[in-house]
Amino acid sequence: MQTTFGTGQPGRENADLAFTDPLTGLGNHRRFYDKVDRLISDRADDPAPFTVGILDLDGFKPINDLFGHKAGDDILIQVAMRLRASMDGYSTVCRIGADEFAFLYPMVFSEEQAAEKSRMLIEILSAPYDVGERTARLSASVGCSLFYSGDETTEILINKAETALYHAKRSGRGRVVVYTREMEEAAKRVTRIEQALRRAVSAGEVEPHFQPIVDLTSRRTIGFETLARWTDRDLGMVPPSVFIPIAEERGIIGPLSQLVLRKATEAARNWPKDLFLSFNLSPSQLVDQNTGLHILAILDRTGFDPRRLEIEITETGLMTDPASAEKIVEDLRRVGIRVSLDDFGTGQSSLGRLREFHFDKLKIDRAFVSSILEDRPSEHIIRAILAMCEGLGMDVVAEGIEEEAQADRLVQFGCAGGQGYLFGKPVDADATLGYLRDSYRGALRAKAI
Ligand code: C2E
Ligand code: MG
Ligand code: MG
């Protein structure tokens, strides 16, 4: 450790300890803030830029859980040694959180240089770590910000680096992001949406819309997918591709989902009994063991038959914590709820998953369907998926069908189910009831003839 034990200056010793991380011997967050404060005042008369960065280890927690805390500590010490060894005479690295390190580069003047230096740190940390007999690997993400003007405080600079780090983490592992003004705007917008969404969920203002799923040969509607819709009085219509990820990240998805499921089952219990209702579950809901209980409580309250409900989950949803997801799915299946695998073919598709996990249905992603007519590979992929589903005894629905020719081709290949604008766009509960009345009237007329 780099403390000043034995210097004969007790005051100094305590002060040093207060600025030192006891595990790694690096400076702690106080040391870091102090260093940046000093550099800002040094640069008061000489406004040369400099760089601060925050580095966060990706996936450190699972390593800690897998190898134990002692091994986790050993890895942190090795990380600290590597980082310290990579600093030049001007630069500083400190440990500012459990698996978070901050560095200060007084002589790094540009965004390109900052990114390059950060990539080098990630590279250095990616070499294997010794953990007793075994080795572990780690990656890291970095967010940087540059000091340009005396108006900026240490706090602001570090906040900006944190924002950049957040963007780096969101875009995957092992990434470097340097802070830009647009990021600040984006972060503000996300916060505005989050606040408006919280209010809307408590006020019950998110609505289910319903899109028909049809039997491709007879064109008969066999069920509906529930899709959440939200119009805010100030922000206007916000698409689910925007508000669902925000709800997931900011912990609003549970209440939002319960609201939409309650309204959806209230609407769907009056539909003909042979129609099913499908409902999307987010990956974060498959990590929360309360999800199953909430769903069952809602079905109980609205009197909706669980055997008419299907839940749609994606492979990402299964990946985070497969054991937890399996338990939730088991609980739901026990009462007759069916499970489909959504957006198949995009993301991290793993055929192994289909062996381990039983799905009742698979939904072929729109990406393949929209290119089925022009693109030979898409055609082959769809045919292979259909053959696989047949072998595994799974139903199939092709998503995003917009043209007759696509539907024809899918029927030719033996695809039974379809969904897309060709058969109907998602519409609200009243319009869905209207649609059902029209199609049943049509069916009755056809029978009479
Ligand atoms: P998804 O579950 O794959 O839903 C299908 C999406 O494709 C919907 O987008 C639907 O409107 C759109 N779509 C259907 N047919 C066509 C077509 O023919 N052409 C085109 N271009 N698009 C078509 P939407 O409603 O914007 O929802 C996007 C995603 O948001 C959904 O993808 C789902 O992952 C998520 N989502 C929506 N509602 C909920 C919800 O209540 N809970 C959760 N967890 N996620 C939801
Ligand atoms: Mg879906
Ligand atoms: Mg889908």
Short mmCIF file of C-alpha atoms and ligand atoms in Angstrom, two decimals:
data_model
loop_
_atom_site.label_atom_id
_atom_site.label_comp_id
_atom_site.label_asym_id
_atom_site.label_seq_id
_atom_site.Cartn_x
_atom_site.Cartn_y
_atom_site.Cartn_z
CA MET A 1 0.00 0.00 0.00
CA GLN A 2 1.13 3.49 -0.71
CA THR A 3 0.31 5.05 2.63
CA THR A 4 2.96 6.86 4.65
CA PHE A 5 3.29 4.45 7.53
CA GLY A 6 6.36 5.13 9.61
CA THR A 7 6.96 8.71 8.48
CA GLY A 8 6.64 9.96 12.01
CA GLN A 9 3.92 12.41 10.94
CA PRO A 10 0.65 11.14 12.41
CA GLY A 11 -1.40 14.03 11.00
CA ARG A 12 -0.09 13.40 7.54
CA GLU A 13 -0.71 9.67 7.94
CA ASN A 14 -4.39 10.15 8.74
CA ALA A 15 -4.81 12.59 5.93
CA ASP A 16 -3.21 10.15 3.50
CA LEU A 17 -5.39 7.31 4.72
CA ALA A 18 -8.46 9.42 4.21
CA PHE A 19 -7.43 9.86 0.58
CA THR A 20 -6.40 6.26 -0.06
CA ASP A 21 -8.36 3.20 -1.07
CA PRO A 22 -7.28 0.56 1.45
CA LEU A 23 -7.75 -2.40 -0.89
CA THR A 24 -5.72 -1.28 -3.88
CA GLY A 25 -3.56 1.49 -2.44
CA LEU A 26 -4.76 3.83 -5.18
CA GLY A 27 -6.17 7.23 -4.31
CA ASN A 28 -9.91 7.22 -3.54
CA HIS A 29 -12.68 9.48 -4.81
CA ARG A 30 -11.62 12.30 -2.47
CA ARG A 31 -8.11 12.21 -3.87
CA PHE A 32 -9.54 12.30 -7.37
CA TYR A 33 -11.79 15.29 -6.73
CA ASP A 34 -8.90 17.06 -5.05
CA LYS A 35 -6.56 16.44 -8.01
CA VAL A 36 -9.13 17.70 -10.50
CA ASP A 37 -9.91 20.76 -8.33
CA ARG A 38 -6.23 21.64 -8.27
CA LEU A 39 -5.76 21.19 -11.97
CA ILE A 40 -8.76 23.41 -12.70
CA SER A 41 -7.25 26.21 -10.59
CA ASP A 42 -3.83 25.68 -12.21
CA ARG A 43 -5.41 26.06 -15.60
CA ALA A 44 -7.18 29.30 -14.68
CA ASP A 45 -4.60 31.37 -16.55
CA ASP A 46 -3.74 28.76 -19.11
CA PRO A 47 -6.93 27.37 -20.58
CA ALA A 48 -5.40 24.24 -22.10
CA PRO A 49 -7.90 21.38 -22.15
CA PHE A 50 -7.42 18.22 -20.13
CA THR A 51 -9.24 14.90 -19.81
CA VAL A 52 -11.01 13.04 -17.04
CA GLY A 53 -12.35 9.54 -17.52
CA ILE A 54 -14.33 6.97 -15.59
CA LEU A 55 -13.74 3.30 -16.19
CA ASP A 56 -16.23 0.67 -15.08
CA LEU A 57 -15.54 -3.06 -15.17
CA ASP A 58 -18.12 -4.95 -17.23
CA GLY A 59 -19.64 -7.95 -15.55
CA PHE A 60 -17.58 -7.75 -12.38
CA LYS A 61 -20.48 -8.74 -10.17
CA PRO A 62 -20.99 -12.19 -11.73
CA ILE A 63 -17.25 -12.81 -11.37
CA ASN A 64 -17.46 -11.88 -7.72
CA ASP A 65 -20.43 -14.22 -7.28
CA LEU A 66 -18.76 -17.04 -9.19
CA PHE A 67 -15.25 -16.92 -7.73
CA GLY A 68 -16.03 -15.44 -4.30
CA HIS A 69 -15.23 -12.08 -2.70
CA LYS A 70 -11.62 -12.87 -1.94
CA ALA A 71 -11.01 -13.61 -5.63
CA GLY A 72 -12.96 -10.47 -6.54
CA ASP A 73 -10.63 -8.44 -4.32
CA ASP A 74 -7.59 -10.07 -5.92
CA ILE A 75 -8.84 -9.13 -9.35
CA LEU A 76 -9.44 -5.53 -8.26
CA ILE A 77 -5.86 -5.36 -6.97
CA GLN A 78 -4.54 -6.69 -10.27
CA VAL A 79 -6.72 -4.20 -12.19
CA ALA A 80 -5.34 -1.38 -10.03
CA MET A 81 -1.75 -2.50 -10.64
CA ARG A 82 -2.25 -2.60 -14.39
CA LEU A 83 -3.90 0.80 -14.45
CA ARG A 84 -1.19 2.36 -12.30
CA ALA A 85 1.53 0.88 -14.49
CA SER A 86 -0.07 2.39 -17.57
CA MET A 87 -0.10 5.98 -16.26
CA ASP A 88 2.67 8.36 -17.34
CA GLY A 89 4.34 10.81 -14.95
CA TYR A 90 1.57 13.43 -15.29
CA SER A 91 -1.45 11.21 -15.00
CA THR A 92 -3.39 9.83 -12.05
CA VAL A 93 -5.71 6.89 -11.52
CA CYS A 94 -7.95 6.46 -8.46
CA ARG A 95 -10.53 3.92 -7.37
CA ILE A 96 -13.80 5.78 -6.90
CA GLY A 97 -16.30 2.95 -6.49
CA ALA A 98 -16.48 -0.81 -6.05
CA ASP A 99 -15.49 -1.57 -9.62
CA GLU A 100 -15.13 2.01 -10.85
CA PHE A 101 -11.86 3.79 -11.49
CA ALA A 102 -11.26 7.38 -12.51
CA PHE A 103 -8.29 8.80 -14.34
CA LEU A 104 -6.99 12.25 -14.97
CA TYR A 105 -4.90 13.03 -18.05
CA PRO A 106 -3.58 16.61 -17.78
CA MET A 107 -1.77 16.34 -21.12
CA VAL A 108 -4.55 14.86 -23.21
CA PHE A 109 -5.99 17.77 -25.15
CA SER A 110 -8.35 16.29 -27.72
CA GLU A 111 -11.32 13.92 -27.90
CA GLU A 112 -9.42 11.61 -30.30
CA GLN A 113 -6.49 11.35 -27.93
CA ALA A 114 -8.82 10.72 -24.98
CA ALA A 115 -10.57 7.91 -26.83
CA GLU A 116 -7.26 6.39 -27.87
CA LYS A 117 -5.85 6.43 -24.35
CA SER A 118 -9.07 4.89 -23.01
CA ARG A 119 -9.02 2.12 -25.58
CA MET A 120 -5.49 1.34 -24.49
CA LEU A 121 -6.66 0.97 -20.87
CA ILE A 122 -9.43 -1.40 -21.92
CA GLU A 123 -6.90 -3.41 -23.91
CA ILE A 124 -4.58 -3.67 -20.90
CA LEU A 125 -7.43 -4.86 -18.69
CA SER A 126 -8.61 -7.47 -21.16
CA ALA A 127 -5.65 -9.84 -20.57
CA PRO A 128 -6.57 -12.79 -18.30
CA TYR A 129 -6.43 -12.55 -14.49
CA ASP A 130 -5.06 -15.22 -12.20
CA VAL A 131 -7.57 -16.38 -9.64
CA GLY A 132 -5.91 -19.21 -7.75
CA GLU A 133 -5.76 -22.11 -10.17
CA ARG A 134 -8.14 -20.52 -12.58
CA THR A 135 -8.14 -17.49 -14.84
CA ALA A 136 -10.84 -14.92 -15.37
CA ARG A 137 -11.37 -12.35 -18.10
CA LEU A 138 -12.86 -8.92 -17.81
CA SER A 139 -13.75 -6.08 -20.08
CA ALA A 140 -14.30 -2.46 -19.17
CA SER A 141 -16.26 0.54 -20.43
CA VAL A 142 -15.00 4.11 -20.31
CA GLY A 143 -16.65 7.52 -20.40
CA CYS A 144 -14.52 10.65 -20.80
CA SER A 145 -15.04 14.37 -20.70
CA LEU A 146 -12.71 17.24 -21.59
CA PHE A 147 -12.21 20.41 -19.62
CA TYR A 148 -12.41 23.43 -21.96
CA SER A 149 -13.38 26.38 -19.85
CA GLY A 150 -12.95 27.78 -16.37
CA ASP A 151 -16.75 27.73 -15.93
CA GLU A 152 -16.65 24.00 -15.45
CA THR A 153 -16.34 22.56 -11.98
CA THR A 154 -14.97 19.18 -10.99
CA GLU A 155 -18.49 18.05 -10.31
CA ILE A 156 -19.70 19.01 -13.78
CA LEU A 157 -16.73 17.36 -15.48
CA ILE A 158 -17.23 14.12 -13.59
CA ASN A 159 -20.98 14.15 -14.21
CA LYS A 160 -20.30 14.49 -17.91
CA ALA A 161 -17.87 11.58 -17.82
CA GLU A 162 -20.55 9.55 -15.98
CA THR A 163 -23.10 10.42 -18.68
CA ALA A 164 -20.61 9.31 -21.36
CA LEU A 165 -19.97 6.11 -19.39
CA TYR A 166 -23.70 5.44 -19.25
CA HIS A 167 -23.84 5.70 -23.06
CA ALA A 168 -20.79 3.45 -23.39
CA LYS A 169 -22.40 0.78 -21.19
CA ARG A 170 -25.66 0.98 -23.07
CA SER A 171 -23.99 0.38 -26.40
CA GLY A 172 -22.30 -2.85 -25.26
CA ARG A 173 -19.19 -4.04 -23.50
CA GLY A 174 -15.69 -2.70 -23.91
CA ARG A 175 -16.77 0.66 -25.39
CA VAL A 176 -15.36 4.17 -25.03
CA VAL A 177 -17.57 7.23 -25.31
CA VAL A 178 -16.38 10.83 -25.09
CA TYR A 179 -18.97 13.29 -23.82
CA THR A 180 -20.75 15.55 -26.32
CA ARG A 181 -23.39 18.25 -25.98
CA GLU A 182 -25.96 16.08 -27.82
CA MET A 183 -25.59 13.52 -25.07
CA GLU A 184 -26.66 16.07 -22.51
CA GLU A 185 -29.72 16.92 -24.61
CA ALA A 186 -30.52 13.22 -25.00
CA ALA A 187 -30.13 12.64 -21.25
CA LYS A 188 -32.47 15.57 -20.51
CA ARG A 189 -35.04 14.24 -22.95
CA VAL A 190 -34.92 10.78 -21.37
CA THR A 191 -35.49 12.34 -17.94
CA ARG A 192 -38.46 14.36 -19.25
CA ILE A 193 -39.99 11.24 -20.78
CA GLU A 194 -39.36 9.26 -17.59
CA GLN A 195 -41.14 11.85 -15.46
CA ALA A 196 -44.08 12.16 -17.84
CA LEU A 197 -44.33 8.36 -18.05
CA ARG A 198 -44.37 7.93 -14.28
CA ARG A 199 -47.23 10.37 -14.09
CA ALA A 200 -49.08 8.71 -16.97
CA VAL A 201 -48.77 5.26 -15.40
CA SER A 202 -50.12 6.45 -12.04
CA ALA A 203 -52.96 8.24 -13.82
CA GLY A 204 -53.72 5.09 -15.85
CA GLU A 205 -53.07 6.83 -19.16
CA VAL A 206 -51.19 4.12 -21.05
CA GLU A 207 -53.58 2.20 -23.31
CA PRO A 208 -53.51 -1.24 -24.87
CA HIS A 209 -53.97 -1.44 -28.62
CA PHE A 210 -54.61 -4.73 -30.35
CA GLN A 211 -53.29 -6.12 -33.61
CA PRO A 212 -54.94 -9.17 -35.20
CA ILE A 213 -53.05 -12.44 -35.67
CA VAL A 214 -54.59 -14.53 -38.42
CA ASP A 215 -54.65 -18.03 -39.81
CA LEU A 216 -52.86 -17.37 -43.08
CA THR A 217 -54.85 -19.82 -45.18
CA SER A 218 -58.39 -18.98 -44.07
CA ARG A 219 -57.54 -15.38 -43.04
CA ARG A 220 -59.60 -15.94 -39.94
CA THR A 221 -58.50 -13.93 -36.89
CA ILE A 222 -57.25 -16.29 -34.19
CA GLY A 223 -56.03 -13.80 -31.61
CA PHE A 224 -54.58 -10.36 -30.93
CA GLU A 225 -51.24 -9.02 -29.74
CA THR A 226 -51.44 -6.30 -27.09
CA LEU A 227 -49.23 -3.29 -27.86
CA ALA A 228 -48.89 -0.41 -25.42
CA ARG A 229 -49.71 3.10 -26.64
CA TRP A 230 -49.07 6.39 -24.88
CA THR A 231 -49.90 9.97 -25.84
CA ASP A 232 -48.64 12.63 -23.47
CA ARG A 233 -50.31 16.05 -23.46
CA ASP A 234 -46.97 17.85 -23.88
CA LEU A 235 -44.74 15.31 -25.61
CA GLY A 236 -47.46 14.03 -27.97
CA MET A 237 -47.49 10.44 -29.16
CA VAL A 238 -44.43 8.63 -27.84
CA PRO A 239 -43.72 5.30 -29.61
CA PRO A 240 -43.13 2.11 -27.57
CA SER A 241 -39.67 1.78 -29.12
CA VAL A 242 -38.87 4.93 -27.09
CA PHE A 243 -40.86 4.57 -23.87
CA ILE A 244 -40.52 0.82 -23.28
CA PRO A 245 -36.69 0.91 -23.00
CA ILE A 246 -36.95 3.95 -20.69
CA ALA A 247 -39.55 2.16 -18.56
CA GLU A 248 -37.24 -0.86 -18.38
CA GLU A 249 -34.18 1.13 -17.42
CA ARG A 250 -35.87 3.37 -14.89
CA GLY A 251 -37.86 0.66 -13.14
CA ILE A 252 -41.33 1.65 -14.41
CA ILE A 253 -41.94 -1.42 -16.56
CA GLY A 254 -43.64 -3.45 -13.79
CA PRO A 255 -46.43 -0.96 -13.01
CA LEU A 256 -46.77 -0.03 -16.70
CA SER A 257 -47.13 -3.64 -17.70
CA GLN A 258 -49.70 -4.35 -14.98
CA LEU A 259 -51.77 -1.36 -16.08
CA VAL A 260 -51.75 -2.44 -19.72
CA LEU A 261 -52.48 -6.09 -18.91
CA ARG A 262 -55.38 -5.13 -16.68
CA LYS A 263 -56.94 -2.92 -19.35
CA ALA A 264 -56.24 -5.47 -22.09
CA THR A 265 -57.84 -8.39 -20.26
CA GLU A 266 -60.83 -6.23 -19.31
CA ALA A 267 -61.34 -5.51 -23.00
CA ALA A 268 -60.60 -9.03 -24.23
CA ARG A 269 -62.86 -10.92 -21.83
CA ASN A 270 -65.83 -9.78 -23.94
CA TRP A 271 -64.41 -11.12 -27.19
CA PRO A 272 -65.41 -14.50 -28.61
CA LYS A 273 -63.91 -17.16 -26.38
CA ASP A 274 -61.83 -18.84 -29.08
CA LEU A 275 -59.61 -15.76 -29.51
CA PHE A 276 -56.35 -15.59 -27.60
CA LEU A 277 -54.63 -12.48 -26.30
CA SER A 278 -50.88 -12.17 -26.42
CA PHE A 279 -48.86 -9.87 -24.23
CA ASN A 280 -45.18 -8.81 -24.31
CA LEU A 281 -42.94 -9.25 -21.27
CA SER A 282 -39.69 -7.29 -21.01
CA PRO A 283 -36.36 -8.92 -20.18
CA SER A 284 -36.22 -7.09 -16.84
CA GLN A 285 -39.59 -8.61 -15.87
CA LEU A 286 -38.14 -12.08 -16.25
CA VAL A 287 -35.59 -11.30 -13.56
CA ASP A 288 -38.27 -10.20 -11.09
CA GLN A 289 -39.89 -13.13 -9.31
CA ASN A 290 -43.01 -11.04 -8.58
CA THR A 291 -43.91 -10.89 -12.26
CA GLY A 292 -45.77 -14.21 -12.24
CA LEU A 293 -47.75 -13.32 -9.13
CA HIS A 294 -48.76 -9.95 -10.57
CA ILE A 295 -49.98 -11.51 -13.79
CA LEU A 296 -51.99 -14.17 -11.99
CA ALA A 297 -53.51 -11.59 -9.63
CA ILE A 298 -54.63 -9.47 -12.58
CA LEU A 299 -56.20 -12.44 -14.38
CA ASP A 300 -57.96 -13.35 -11.19
CA ARG A 301 -59.30 -9.84 -10.75
CA THR A 302 -60.46 -9.36 -14.33
CA GLY A 303 -61.78 -12.91 -14.65
CA PHE A 304 -59.78 -13.57 -17.81
CA ASP A 305 -59.18 -17.24 -18.57
CA PRO A 306 -55.40 -17.88 -18.33
CA ARG A 307 -55.68 -20.47 -21.09
CA ARG A 308 -56.49 -17.64 -23.48
CA LEU A 309 -53.36 -15.71 -22.59
CA GLU A 310 -50.00 -15.97 -24.30
CA ILE A 311 -46.88 -14.17 -23.22
CA GLU A 312 -44.23 -13.12 -25.71
CA ILE A 313 -40.64 -13.12 -24.59
CA THR A 314 -37.41 -12.53 -26.47
CA GLU A 315 -34.15 -14.41 -26.29
CA THR A 316 -32.55 -11.45 -24.56
CA GLY A 317 -35.18 -11.93 -21.87
CA LEU A 318 -33.95 -15.43 -21.25
CA MET A 319 -30.28 -14.63 -21.30
CA THR A 320 -29.91 -12.34 -18.31
CA ASP A 321 -30.91 -14.90 -15.74
CA PRO A 322 -32.14 -18.13 -17.36
CA ALA A 323 -32.97 -19.82 -14.04
CA SER A 324 -35.19 -16.95 -12.92
CA ALA A 325 -36.89 -16.72 -16.34
CA GLU A 326 -37.53 -20.45 -16.31
CA LYS A 327 -39.14 -20.30 -12.90
CA ILE A 328 -41.48 -17.48 -13.90
CA VAL A 329 -42.41 -19.23 -17.13
CA GLU A 330 -43.07 -22.48 -15.27
CA ASP A 331 -45.42 -20.71 -12.85
CA LEU A 332 -47.35 -19.19 -15.73
CA ARG A 333 -47.49 -22.37 -17.71
CA ARG A 334 -48.90 -24.26 -14.77
CA VAL A 335 -52.15 -22.27 -15.01
CA GLY A 336 -52.37 -22.74 -18.77
CA ILE A 337 -50.68 -19.58 -20.07
CA ARG A 338 -48.81 -20.22 -23.32
CA VAL A 339 -45.36 -18.89 -24.12
CA SER A 340 -44.05 -17.59 -27.44
CA LEU A 341 -40.57 -16.65 -28.51
CA ASP A 342 -40.79 -13.17 -30.06
CA ASP A 343 -38.61 -11.55 -32.76
CA PHE A 344 -36.93 -14.83 -33.59
CA GLY A 345 -33.88 -14.54 -35.80
CA THR A 346 -32.65 -11.15 -34.60
CA GLY A 347 -30.46 -10.57 -31.57
CA GLN A 348 -28.54 -13.42 -30.01
CA SER A 349 -30.52 -16.34 -31.38
CA SER A 350 -29.32 -19.56 -29.98
CA LEU A 351 -30.70 -22.85 -31.19
CA GLY A 352 -29.49 -24.40 -27.94
CA ARG A 353 -32.12 -22.30 -26.17
CA LEU A 354 -34.84 -24.11 -28.10
CA ARG A 355 -33.60 -27.42 -26.75
CA GLU A 356 -33.52 -26.30 -23.14
CA PHE A 357 -36.70 -24.29 -23.09
CA HIS A 358 -40.08 -25.30 -24.40
CA PHE A 359 -41.99 -22.67 -26.33
CA ASP A 360 -45.52 -23.10 -27.59
CA LYS A 361 -45.01 -20.69 -30.45
CA LEU A 362 -42.30 -18.89 -32.36
CA LYS A 363 -42.67 -15.50 -34.04
CA ILE A 364 -40.48 -14.96 -37.09
CA ASP A 365 -39.11 -11.43 -37.04
CA ARG A 366 -40.35 -8.85 -39.52
CA ALA A 367 -36.81 -8.40 -40.89
CA PHE A 368 -37.03 -11.79 -42.70
CA VAL A 369 -40.64 -11.37 -43.77
CA SER A 370 -40.12 -7.93 -45.31
CA SER A 371 -37.32 -9.21 -47.54
CA ILE A 372 -38.80 -12.61 -48.38
CA LEU A 373 -39.66 -11.65 -51.96
CA GLU A 374 -36.32 -10.10 -52.95
CA ASP A 375 -33.83 -11.95 -50.87
CA ARG A 376 -32.92 -15.63 -51.31
CA PRO A 377 -31.21 -15.96 -47.90
CA SER A 378 -34.34 -14.69 -46.09
CA GLU A 379 -36.43 -17.22 -47.96
CA HIS A 380 -34.11 -20.06 -46.95
CA ILE A 381 -33.98 -18.91 -43.34
CA ILE A 382 -37.78 -18.79 -43.13
CA ARG A 383 -38.08 -22.26 -44.63
CA ALA A 384 -35.52 -23.60 -42.18
CA ILE A 385 -37.34 -22.01 -39.23
CA LEU A 386 -40.64 -23.50 -40.40
CA ALA A 387 -39.12 -26.98 -40.69
CA MET A 388 -37.57 -26.63 -37.26
CA CYS A 389 -40.88 -25.53 -35.68
CA GLU A 390 -42.66 -28.44 -37.24
CA GLY A 391 -40.11 -30.85 -35.82
CA LEU A 392 -40.28 -29.26 -32.37
CA GLY A 393 -44.06 -29.08 -32.36
CA MET A 394 -44.24 -25.30 -32.13
CA ASP A 395 -46.83 -23.02 -33.74
CA VAL A 396 -45.48 -20.25 -35.96
CA VAL A 397 -46.50 -16.67 -36.66
CA ALA A 398 -44.74 -14.57 -39.28
CA GLU A 399 -44.59 -10.91 -38.17
CA GLY A 400 -44.80 -7.72 -40.24
CA ILE A 401 -46.67 -8.99 -43.31
CA GLU A 402 -47.55 -5.96 -45.44
CA GLU A 403 -48.22 -7.38 -48.92
CA GLU A 404 -50.40 -10.11 -50.39
CA ALA A 405 -47.41 -11.57 -52.22
CA GLN A 406 -45.56 -12.05 -48.91
CA ALA A 407 -48.58 -13.80 -47.40
CA ASP A 408 -48.89 -16.03 -50.48
CA ARG A 409 -45.26 -17.01 -50.33
CA LEU A 410 -45.52 -17.83 -46.61
CA VAL A 411 -48.58 -20.02 -47.20
CA GLN A 412 -46.67 -21.79 -49.95
CA PHE A 413 -43.89 -22.55 -47.46
CA GLY A 414 -46.38 -23.91 -44.96
CA CYS A 415 -46.47 -21.03 -42.46
CA ALA A 416 -49.74 -21.21 -40.53
CA GLY A 417 -49.95 -17.89 -38.67
CA GLY A 418 -49.44 -14.29 -39.74
CA GLN A 419 -49.56 -10.77 -38.37
CA GLY A 420 -49.00 -7.45 -40.08
CA TYR A 421 -50.51 -4.29 -41.52
CA LEU A 422 -51.98 -6.36 -44.37
CA PHE A 423 -54.48 -7.85 -41.90
CA GLY A 424 -54.80 -4.90 -39.57
CA LYS A 425 -52.81 -2.26 -37.71
CA PRO A 426 -52.91 -2.09 -33.92
CA VAL A 427 -56.08 -0.23 -32.84
CA ASP A 428 -57.72 0.58 -29.51
CA ALA A 429 -60.25 -1.55 -27.62
CA ASP A 430 -63.35 0.09 -29.16
CA ALA A 431 -62.06 -0.19 -32.70
CA THR A 432 -61.09 -3.82 -32.05
CA LEU A 433 -64.62 -4.60 -30.93
CA GLY A 434 -65.90 -2.93 -34.12
CA TYR A 435 -63.48 -5.02 -36.19
CA LEU A 436 -64.66 -8.20 -34.50
CA ARG A 437 -68.33 -7.35 -35.05
CA ASP A 438 -67.67 -6.70 -38.73
CA SER A 439 -65.70 -9.88 -39.26
CA TYR A 440 -68.22 -12.03 -37.37
CA ARG A 441 -71.07 -10.48 -39.31
CA GLY A 442 -69.11 -11.29 -42.49
CA ALA A 443 -68.56 -14.85 -41.33
CA LEU A 444 -72.25 -15.31 -40.46
CA ARG A 445 -73.27 -13.92 -43.84
CA ALA A 446 -70.85 -16.27 -45.58
CA LYS A 447 -72.38 -19.21 -43.64
CA ALA A 448 -75.91 -18.14 -44.61
CA ILE A 449 -74.94 -18.16 -48.31
P1 C2E B 1 -43.08 -6.60 -30.97
O1 C2E B 1 -43.57 -7.31 -29.77
O2 C2E B 1 -42.23 -7.38 -31.92
O3 C2E B 1 -44.37 -6.03 -31.72
C1 C2E B 1 -44.52 -5.95 -33.10
C2 C2E B 1 -44.24 -4.56 -33.60
O4 C2E B 1 -44.30 -4.53 -35.01
C3 C2E B 1 -45.26 -3.54 -33.12
O5 C2E B 1 -44.57 -2.31 -33.01
C4 C2E B 1 -46.22 -3.49 -34.32
O6 C2E B 1 -46.96 -2.29 -34.38
C5 C2E B 1 -45.24 -3.59 -35.46
N1 C2E B 1 -45.85 -4.12 -36.67
C6 C2E B 1 -46.83 -5.04 -36.77
N2 C2E B 1 -47.10 -5.30 -38.06
C7 C2E B 1 -46.29 -4.52 -38.81
C8 C2E B 1 -46.11 -4.33 -40.23
O7 C2E B 1 -46.76 -4.95 -41.05
N3 C2E B 1 -45.15 -3.46 -40.60
C9 C2E B 1 -44.40 -2.76 -39.71
N4 C2E B 1 -43.51 -1.89 -40.17
N5 C2E B 1 -44.55 -2.90 -38.36
C10 C2E B 1 -45.49 -3.78 -37.93
P2 C2E B 1 -44.82 -1.34 -31.78
O8 C2E B 1 -46.26 -1.33 -31.37
O9 C2E B 1 -44.18 -0.04 -32.14
O10 C2E B 1 -44.00 -2.03 -30.61
C11 C2E B 1 -42.63 -2.14 -30.68
C12 C2E B 1 -42.12 -3.06 -29.61
O11 C2E B 1 -42.33 -2.50 -28.32
C13 C2E B 1 -42.81 -4.42 -29.56
O12 C2E B 1 -42.25 -5.27 -30.54
C14 C2E B 1 -42.53 -4.86 -28.16
O13 C2E B 1 -41.25 -5.41 -28.08
C15 C2E B 1 -42.52 -3.54 -27.39
N6 C2E B 1 -43.80 -3.38 -26.70
C16 C2E B 1 -44.97 -2.86 -27.13
N7 C2E B 1 -45.91 -2.90 -26.15
C17 C2E B 1 -45.32 -3.48 -25.07
C18 C2E B 1 -45.77 -3.81 -23.74
O14 C2E B 1 -46.92 -3.62 -23.34
N8 C2E B 1 -44.85 -4.37 -22.90
C19 C2E B 1 -43.57 -4.65 -23.30
N9 C2E B 1 -42.73 -5.20 -22.45
N10 C2E B 1 -43.12 -4.35 -24.54
C20 C2E B 1 -43.99 -3.79 -25.42
MG MG B 2 -44.38 -9.04 -29.53
MG MG B 3 -42.07 -9.21 -32.47
#
